[in-house]
CSV table of C-alpha atoms in Angstrom, one decimal:
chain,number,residue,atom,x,y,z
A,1,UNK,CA,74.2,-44.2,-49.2
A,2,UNK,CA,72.9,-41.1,-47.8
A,3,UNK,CA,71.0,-40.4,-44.0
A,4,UNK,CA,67.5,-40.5,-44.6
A,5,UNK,CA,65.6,-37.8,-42.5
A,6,UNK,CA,61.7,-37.6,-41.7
A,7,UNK,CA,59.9,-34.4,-41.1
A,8,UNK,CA,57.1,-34.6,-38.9
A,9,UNK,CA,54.5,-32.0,-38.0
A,10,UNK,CA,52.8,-32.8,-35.3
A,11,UNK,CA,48.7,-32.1,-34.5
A,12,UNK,CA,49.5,-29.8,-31.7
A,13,UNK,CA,52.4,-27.9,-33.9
A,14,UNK,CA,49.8,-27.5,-36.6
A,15,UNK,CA,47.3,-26.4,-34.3
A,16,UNK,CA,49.8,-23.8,-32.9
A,17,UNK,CA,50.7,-22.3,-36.0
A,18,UNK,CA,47.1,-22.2,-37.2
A,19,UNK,CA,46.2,-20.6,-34.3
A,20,UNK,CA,49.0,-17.7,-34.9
A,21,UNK,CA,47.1,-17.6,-38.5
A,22,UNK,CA,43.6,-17.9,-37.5
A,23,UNK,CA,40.9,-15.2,-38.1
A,24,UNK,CA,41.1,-12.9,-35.4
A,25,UNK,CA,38.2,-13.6,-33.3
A,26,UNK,CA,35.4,-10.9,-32.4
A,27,UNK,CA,35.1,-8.9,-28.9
A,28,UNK,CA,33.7,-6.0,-27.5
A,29,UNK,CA,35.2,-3.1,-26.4
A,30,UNK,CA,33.5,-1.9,-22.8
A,31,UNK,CA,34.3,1.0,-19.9
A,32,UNK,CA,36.8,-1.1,-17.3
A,33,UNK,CA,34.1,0.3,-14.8
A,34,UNK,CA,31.2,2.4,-14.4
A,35,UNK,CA,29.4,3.7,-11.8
A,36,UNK,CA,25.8,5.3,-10.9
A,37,UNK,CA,26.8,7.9,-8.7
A,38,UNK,CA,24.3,9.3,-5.9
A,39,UNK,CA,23.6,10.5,-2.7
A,40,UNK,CA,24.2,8.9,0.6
A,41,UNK,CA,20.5,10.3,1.8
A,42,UNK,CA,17.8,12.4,0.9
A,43,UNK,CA,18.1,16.2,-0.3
A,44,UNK,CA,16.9,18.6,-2.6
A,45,UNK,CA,19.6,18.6,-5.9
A,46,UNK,CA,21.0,22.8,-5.6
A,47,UNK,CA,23.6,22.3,-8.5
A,48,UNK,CA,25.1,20.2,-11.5
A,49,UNK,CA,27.6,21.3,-12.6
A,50,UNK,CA,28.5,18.4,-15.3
A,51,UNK,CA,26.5,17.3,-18.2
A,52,UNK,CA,26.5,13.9,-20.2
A,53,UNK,CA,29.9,13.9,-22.2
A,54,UNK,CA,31.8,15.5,-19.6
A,55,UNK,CA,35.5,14.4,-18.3
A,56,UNK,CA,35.6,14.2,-14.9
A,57,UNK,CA,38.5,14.1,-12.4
A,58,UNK,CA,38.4,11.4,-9.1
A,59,UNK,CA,36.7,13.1,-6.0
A,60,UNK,CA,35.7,16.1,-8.1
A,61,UNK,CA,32.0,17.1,-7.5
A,62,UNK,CA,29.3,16.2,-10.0
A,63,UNK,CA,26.1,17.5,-7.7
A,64,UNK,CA,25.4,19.8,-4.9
A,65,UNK,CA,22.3,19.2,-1.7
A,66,UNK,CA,21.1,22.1,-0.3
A,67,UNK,CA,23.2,21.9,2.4
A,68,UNK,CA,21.7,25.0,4.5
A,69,UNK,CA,21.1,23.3,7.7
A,70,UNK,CA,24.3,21.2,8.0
A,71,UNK,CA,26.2,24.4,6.9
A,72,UNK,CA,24.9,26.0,10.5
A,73,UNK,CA,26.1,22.8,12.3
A,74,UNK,CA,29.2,23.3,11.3
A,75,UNK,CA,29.3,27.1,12.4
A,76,UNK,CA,28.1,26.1,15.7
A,77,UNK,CA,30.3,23.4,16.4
A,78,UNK,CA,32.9,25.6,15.2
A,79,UNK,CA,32.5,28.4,17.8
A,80,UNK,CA,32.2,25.5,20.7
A,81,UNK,CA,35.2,23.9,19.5
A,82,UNK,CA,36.9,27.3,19.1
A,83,UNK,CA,35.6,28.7,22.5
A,84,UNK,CA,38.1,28.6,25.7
A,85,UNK,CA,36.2,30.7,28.4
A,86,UNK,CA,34.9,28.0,30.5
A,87,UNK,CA,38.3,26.3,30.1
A,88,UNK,CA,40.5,29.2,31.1
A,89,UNK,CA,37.7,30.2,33.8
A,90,UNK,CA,38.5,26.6,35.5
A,91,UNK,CA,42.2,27.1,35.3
A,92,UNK,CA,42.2,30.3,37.1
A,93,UNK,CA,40.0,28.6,39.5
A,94,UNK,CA,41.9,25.8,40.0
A,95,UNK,CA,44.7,27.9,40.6
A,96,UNK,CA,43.7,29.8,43.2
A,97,UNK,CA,42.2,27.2,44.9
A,98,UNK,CA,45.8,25.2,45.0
A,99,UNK,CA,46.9,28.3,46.7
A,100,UNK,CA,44.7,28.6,49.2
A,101,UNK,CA,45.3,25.4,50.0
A,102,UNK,CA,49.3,25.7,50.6
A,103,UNK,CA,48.3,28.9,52.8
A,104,UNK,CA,45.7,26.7,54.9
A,105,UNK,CA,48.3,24.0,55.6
A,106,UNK,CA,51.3,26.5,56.5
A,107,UNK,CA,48.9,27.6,58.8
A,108,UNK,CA,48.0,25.0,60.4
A,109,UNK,CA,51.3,24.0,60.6
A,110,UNK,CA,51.7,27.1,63.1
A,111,UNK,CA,48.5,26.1,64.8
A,112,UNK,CA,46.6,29.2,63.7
A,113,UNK,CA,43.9,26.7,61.9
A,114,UNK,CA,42.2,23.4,62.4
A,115,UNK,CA,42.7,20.4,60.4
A,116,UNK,CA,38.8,20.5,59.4
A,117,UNK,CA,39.6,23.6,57.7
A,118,UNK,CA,42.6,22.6,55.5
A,119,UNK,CA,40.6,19.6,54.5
A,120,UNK,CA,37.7,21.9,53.5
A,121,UNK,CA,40.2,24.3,51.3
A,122,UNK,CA,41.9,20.8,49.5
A,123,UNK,CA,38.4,19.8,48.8
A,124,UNK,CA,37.5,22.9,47.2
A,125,UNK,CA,41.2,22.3,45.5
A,126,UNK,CA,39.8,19.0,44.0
A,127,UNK,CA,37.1,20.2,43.0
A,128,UNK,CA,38.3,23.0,40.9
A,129,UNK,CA,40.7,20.3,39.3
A,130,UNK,CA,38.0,18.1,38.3
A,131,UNK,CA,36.0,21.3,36.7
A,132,UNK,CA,39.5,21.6,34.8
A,133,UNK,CA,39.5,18.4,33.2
A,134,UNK,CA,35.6,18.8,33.2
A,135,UNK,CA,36.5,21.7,30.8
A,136,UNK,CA,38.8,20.0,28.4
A,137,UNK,CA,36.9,17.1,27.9
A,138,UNK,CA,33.9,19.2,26.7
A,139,UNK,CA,36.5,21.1,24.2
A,140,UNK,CA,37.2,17.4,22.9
A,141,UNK,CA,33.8,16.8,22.4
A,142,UNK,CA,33.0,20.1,20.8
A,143,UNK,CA,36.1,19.3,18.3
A,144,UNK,CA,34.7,16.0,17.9
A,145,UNK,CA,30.8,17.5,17.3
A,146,UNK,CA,33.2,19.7,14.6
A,147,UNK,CA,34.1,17.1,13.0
A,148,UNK,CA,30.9,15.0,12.7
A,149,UNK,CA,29.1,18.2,11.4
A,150,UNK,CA,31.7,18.6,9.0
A,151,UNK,CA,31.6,15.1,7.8
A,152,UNK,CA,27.6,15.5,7.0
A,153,UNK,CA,28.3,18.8,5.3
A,154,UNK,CA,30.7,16.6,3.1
A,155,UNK,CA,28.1,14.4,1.8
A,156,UNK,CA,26.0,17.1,0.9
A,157,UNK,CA,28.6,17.1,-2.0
A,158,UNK,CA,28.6,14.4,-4.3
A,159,UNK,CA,32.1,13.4,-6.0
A,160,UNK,CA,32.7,11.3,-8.6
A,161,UNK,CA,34.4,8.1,-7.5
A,162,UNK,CA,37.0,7.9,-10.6
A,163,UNK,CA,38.2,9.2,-13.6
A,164,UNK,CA,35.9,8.9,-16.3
A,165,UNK,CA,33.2,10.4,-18.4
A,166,UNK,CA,29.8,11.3,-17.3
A,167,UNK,CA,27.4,9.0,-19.9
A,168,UNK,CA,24.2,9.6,-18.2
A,169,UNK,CA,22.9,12.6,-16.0
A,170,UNK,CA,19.4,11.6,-14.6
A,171,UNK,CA,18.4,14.4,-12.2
A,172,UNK,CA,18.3,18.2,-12.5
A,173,UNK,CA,18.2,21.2,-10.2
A,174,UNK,CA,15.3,21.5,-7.3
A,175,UNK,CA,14.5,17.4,-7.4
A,176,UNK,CA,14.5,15.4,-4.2
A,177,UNK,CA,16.2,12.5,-4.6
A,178,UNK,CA,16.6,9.6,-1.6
A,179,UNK,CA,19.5,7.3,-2.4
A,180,UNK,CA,18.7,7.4,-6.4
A,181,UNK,CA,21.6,7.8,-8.6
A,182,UNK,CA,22.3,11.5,-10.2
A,183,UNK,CA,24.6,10.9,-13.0
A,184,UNK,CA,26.7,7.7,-14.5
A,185,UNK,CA,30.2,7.8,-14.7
A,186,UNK,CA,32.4,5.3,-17.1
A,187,UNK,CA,35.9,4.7,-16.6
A,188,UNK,CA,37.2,4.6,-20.0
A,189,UNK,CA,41.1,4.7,-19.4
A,190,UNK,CA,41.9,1.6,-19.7
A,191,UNK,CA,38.7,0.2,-21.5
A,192,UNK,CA,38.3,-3.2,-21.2
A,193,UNK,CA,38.1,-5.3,-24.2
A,194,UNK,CA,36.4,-9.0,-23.6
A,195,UNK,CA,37.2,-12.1,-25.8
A,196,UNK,CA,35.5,-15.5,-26.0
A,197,UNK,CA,38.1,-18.1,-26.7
A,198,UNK,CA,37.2,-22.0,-28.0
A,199,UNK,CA,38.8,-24.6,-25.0
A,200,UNK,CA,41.6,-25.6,-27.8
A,201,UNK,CA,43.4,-22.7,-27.1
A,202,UNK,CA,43.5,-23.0,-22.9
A,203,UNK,CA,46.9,-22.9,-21.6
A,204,UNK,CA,48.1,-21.2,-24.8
A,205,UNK,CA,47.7,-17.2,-23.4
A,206,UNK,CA,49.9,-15.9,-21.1
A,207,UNK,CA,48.8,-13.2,-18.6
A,208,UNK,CA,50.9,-9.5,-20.0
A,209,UNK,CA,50.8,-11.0,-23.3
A,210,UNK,CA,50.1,-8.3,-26.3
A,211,UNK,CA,46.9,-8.3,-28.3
A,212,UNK,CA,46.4,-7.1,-31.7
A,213,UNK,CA,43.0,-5.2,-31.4
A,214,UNK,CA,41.4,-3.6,-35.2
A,215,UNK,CA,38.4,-1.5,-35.0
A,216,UNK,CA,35.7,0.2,-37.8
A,217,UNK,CA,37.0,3.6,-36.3
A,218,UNK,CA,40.6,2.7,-36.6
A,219,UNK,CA,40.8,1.6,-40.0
A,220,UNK,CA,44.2,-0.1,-40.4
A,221,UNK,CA,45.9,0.8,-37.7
A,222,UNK,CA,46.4,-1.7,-35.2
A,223,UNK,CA,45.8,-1.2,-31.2
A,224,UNK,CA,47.7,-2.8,-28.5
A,225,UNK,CA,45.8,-4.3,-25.6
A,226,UNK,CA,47.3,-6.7,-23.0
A,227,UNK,CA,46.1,-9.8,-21.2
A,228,UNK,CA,45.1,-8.9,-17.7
A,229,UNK,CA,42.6,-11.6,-16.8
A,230,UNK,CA,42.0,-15.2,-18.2
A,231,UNK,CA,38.8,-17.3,-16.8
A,232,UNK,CA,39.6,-20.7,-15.1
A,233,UNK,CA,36.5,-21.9,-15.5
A,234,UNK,CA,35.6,-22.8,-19.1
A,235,UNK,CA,31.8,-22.6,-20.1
A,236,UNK,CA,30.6,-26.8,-20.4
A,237,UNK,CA,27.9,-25.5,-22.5
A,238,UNK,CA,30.1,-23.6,-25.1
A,239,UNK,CA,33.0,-25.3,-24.3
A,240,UNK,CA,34.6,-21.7,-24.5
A,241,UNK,CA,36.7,-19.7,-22.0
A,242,UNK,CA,36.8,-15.8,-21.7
A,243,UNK,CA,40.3,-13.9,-21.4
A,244,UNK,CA,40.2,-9.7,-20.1
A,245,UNK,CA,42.5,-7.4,-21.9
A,246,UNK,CA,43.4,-4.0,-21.0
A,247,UNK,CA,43.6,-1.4,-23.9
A,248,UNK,CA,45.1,2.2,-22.8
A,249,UNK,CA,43.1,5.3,-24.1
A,250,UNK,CA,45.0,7.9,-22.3
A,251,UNK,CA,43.3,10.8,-25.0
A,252,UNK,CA,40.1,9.0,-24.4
A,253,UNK,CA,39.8,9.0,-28.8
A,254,UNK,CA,38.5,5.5,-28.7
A,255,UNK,CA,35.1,5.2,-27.1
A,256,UNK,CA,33.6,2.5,-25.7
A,257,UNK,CA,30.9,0.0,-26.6
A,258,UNK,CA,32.7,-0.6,-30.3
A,259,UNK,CA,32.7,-4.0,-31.4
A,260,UNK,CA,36.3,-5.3,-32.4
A,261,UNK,CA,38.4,-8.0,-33.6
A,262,UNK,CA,41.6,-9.6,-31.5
A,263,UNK,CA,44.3,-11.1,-32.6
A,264,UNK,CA,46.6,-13.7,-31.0
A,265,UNK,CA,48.8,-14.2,-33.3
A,266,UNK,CA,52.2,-14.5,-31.5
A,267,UNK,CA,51.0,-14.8,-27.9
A,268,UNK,CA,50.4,-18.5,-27.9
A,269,UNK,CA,52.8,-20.7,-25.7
A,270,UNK,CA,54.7,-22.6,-28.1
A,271,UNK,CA,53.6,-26.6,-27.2
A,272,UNK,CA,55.6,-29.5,-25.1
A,273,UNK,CA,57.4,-32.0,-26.4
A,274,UNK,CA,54.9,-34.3,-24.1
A,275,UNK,CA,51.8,-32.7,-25.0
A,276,UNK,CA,53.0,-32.7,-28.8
A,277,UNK,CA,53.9,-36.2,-28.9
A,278,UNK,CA,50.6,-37.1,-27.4
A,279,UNK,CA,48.8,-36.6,-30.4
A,280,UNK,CA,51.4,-37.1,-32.8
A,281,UNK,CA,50.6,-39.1,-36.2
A,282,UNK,CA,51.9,-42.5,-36.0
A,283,UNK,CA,55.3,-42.8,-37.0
A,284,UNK,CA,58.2,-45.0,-37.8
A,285,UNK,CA,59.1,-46.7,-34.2
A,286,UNK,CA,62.6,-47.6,-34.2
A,287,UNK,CA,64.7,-45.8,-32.3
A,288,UNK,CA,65.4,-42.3,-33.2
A,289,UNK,CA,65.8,-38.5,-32.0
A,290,UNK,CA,63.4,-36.3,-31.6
A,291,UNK,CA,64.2,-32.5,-32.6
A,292,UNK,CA,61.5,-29.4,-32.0
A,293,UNK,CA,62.6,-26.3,-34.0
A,294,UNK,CA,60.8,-22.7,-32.2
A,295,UNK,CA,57.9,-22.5,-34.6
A,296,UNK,CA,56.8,-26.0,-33.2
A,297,UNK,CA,57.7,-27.8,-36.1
A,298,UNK,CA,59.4,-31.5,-34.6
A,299,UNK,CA,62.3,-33.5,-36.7
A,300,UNK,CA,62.5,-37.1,-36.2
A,301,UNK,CA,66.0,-38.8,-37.3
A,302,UNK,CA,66.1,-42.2,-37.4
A,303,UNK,CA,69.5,-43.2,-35.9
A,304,UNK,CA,69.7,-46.2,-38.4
A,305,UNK,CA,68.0,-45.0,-41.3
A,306,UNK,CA,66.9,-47.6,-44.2
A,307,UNK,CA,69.1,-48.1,-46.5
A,308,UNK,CA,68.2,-47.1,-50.3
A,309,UNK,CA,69.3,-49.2,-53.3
């Protein structure tokens, strides 16, 4: 007589490897961000220098203001900040006022003045002290005037807030624009790639995981995208879930807005013994061993096995 030995697949080990078989399921391919770049306030557009289909670099300028009145701010705070007359005229000042202080006391000391008049002359010393640091802290301001003049000048330049590509351009030279946006940047490296996934397949993608991604423009070759993002809340009404995958386009050759299919084949977590047994078909129940091989597939060996005539 010979050890009799039952192979069982189990629901969730068939659903496992169906799932690593299934069609690939359809996404979309989008920009990971994009943004409708404008201007902090109202101006008259002077330049763009960019048009729709441009590459554009983060912080570098996509639209000039006339910037004529702010640009003679700056100049003028620039020549306060800079100036140092009034400072250097309250020094010398000051300084000779200290001396003819320390003359007025030796002095009196000798009796050749009154007291009234060395308190008049260390008075005067004060006072040309306070004009001192009356003077610096107007030099503060000025730099700080500088620096708010500056800061306005700034916004009179308009920088694109990322890499990306310029997809729109909605205003041209000489129009006034007040806080409407001037072009639309997309940030296509990474693009995002969006997939709706049925609730039978929660807890089965791992965050990092790779993703098989096939487009019209790419014919057979096969892009790599990873899981960045998977919803924890599933959708009652489609009793679906949505998982975020990042695809690199460092060349920028894949453009967004292409419609794609995904596949997950691989990236599922292989199941639990508990969560396998749960909806296991029924089976022989004396005792026995349960054995789960790596491609989910679960042996059960009776540890007294019928015996066969």
């Amino acid at each position: 007589m010979t050890k009799t030995t039952w192979t069982i697949l189990l629901a969730v080990a068939g659903y496992t490897a169906a799932a690593a078989s299934a069609a690939p399921l359809a996404c979309l391919i989008e920009p990971d961000k994009v943004a409708e770049v404008g201007a902090p306030g109202i101006g008259i557009i002077d330049k763009v220098p960019v048009e729709r289909g441009d590459y554009v670099k983060a912080g570098q300028v996509v639209a000039y203001l006339k910037a004529d009145i702010e640009r003679a701010s700056v100049n003028v705070a620039s020549a306060r900040a800079l100036a140092e007359a009034d400072l250097k005229a309250s020094i010398a000042s000051h300084d000779l006022a200290q001396a003819k202080a320390l003359r007025a006391r030796n002095l009196a000391n000798v009796g050749f003045i009154s007291k009234e008049a060395v308190d008049q002359v260390e008075a005067e010393a004060r006072i040309a002290e306070n004009r001192v640091m009356q003077a610096q802290e107007s030099q503060r301001v000025s730099r700080h005037e500088l620096a708010l003049s500056s800061s306005q000048l700034a916004q009179r330049s308009i920088r694109s807030p990322f890499a990306g590509i310029v997809i729109d351009r909605y205003r041209t030279e000489g129009e006034r624009v007040e806080r409407e946006p001037i072009v639309r940047i997309a940030k296509v490296d990474p693009l995002r790639v969006e997939v709706v996934l049925p609730l039978s397949q929660f807890g089965q993608i791992e965050p990092g995981a790779p993703v098989s991604i096939k487009t019209d423009i790419t014919g057979d070759r096969n892009l790599i995208a990873k899981v960045v993002l998977i919803d924890k809340v599933i959708d009652a009404a489609s009793n679906t879930f949505r998982v975020r995958l990042a695809l690199p386009n460092p060349d920028r050759s894949i453009p967004a807005g292409l419609r794609c299919l995904a596949d997950f084949g691989g990236t599922q977590k292989p199941p639990t013994a508990e969560k396998a047994a749960a909806v296991a078909p029924p089976v022989d129940r004396r005792e026995g061993i349960i054995k789960a091989s790596r491609m989910g597939r679960l042996s059960y060996e009776l540890k007294n096995p019928p015996k066969t005539q």
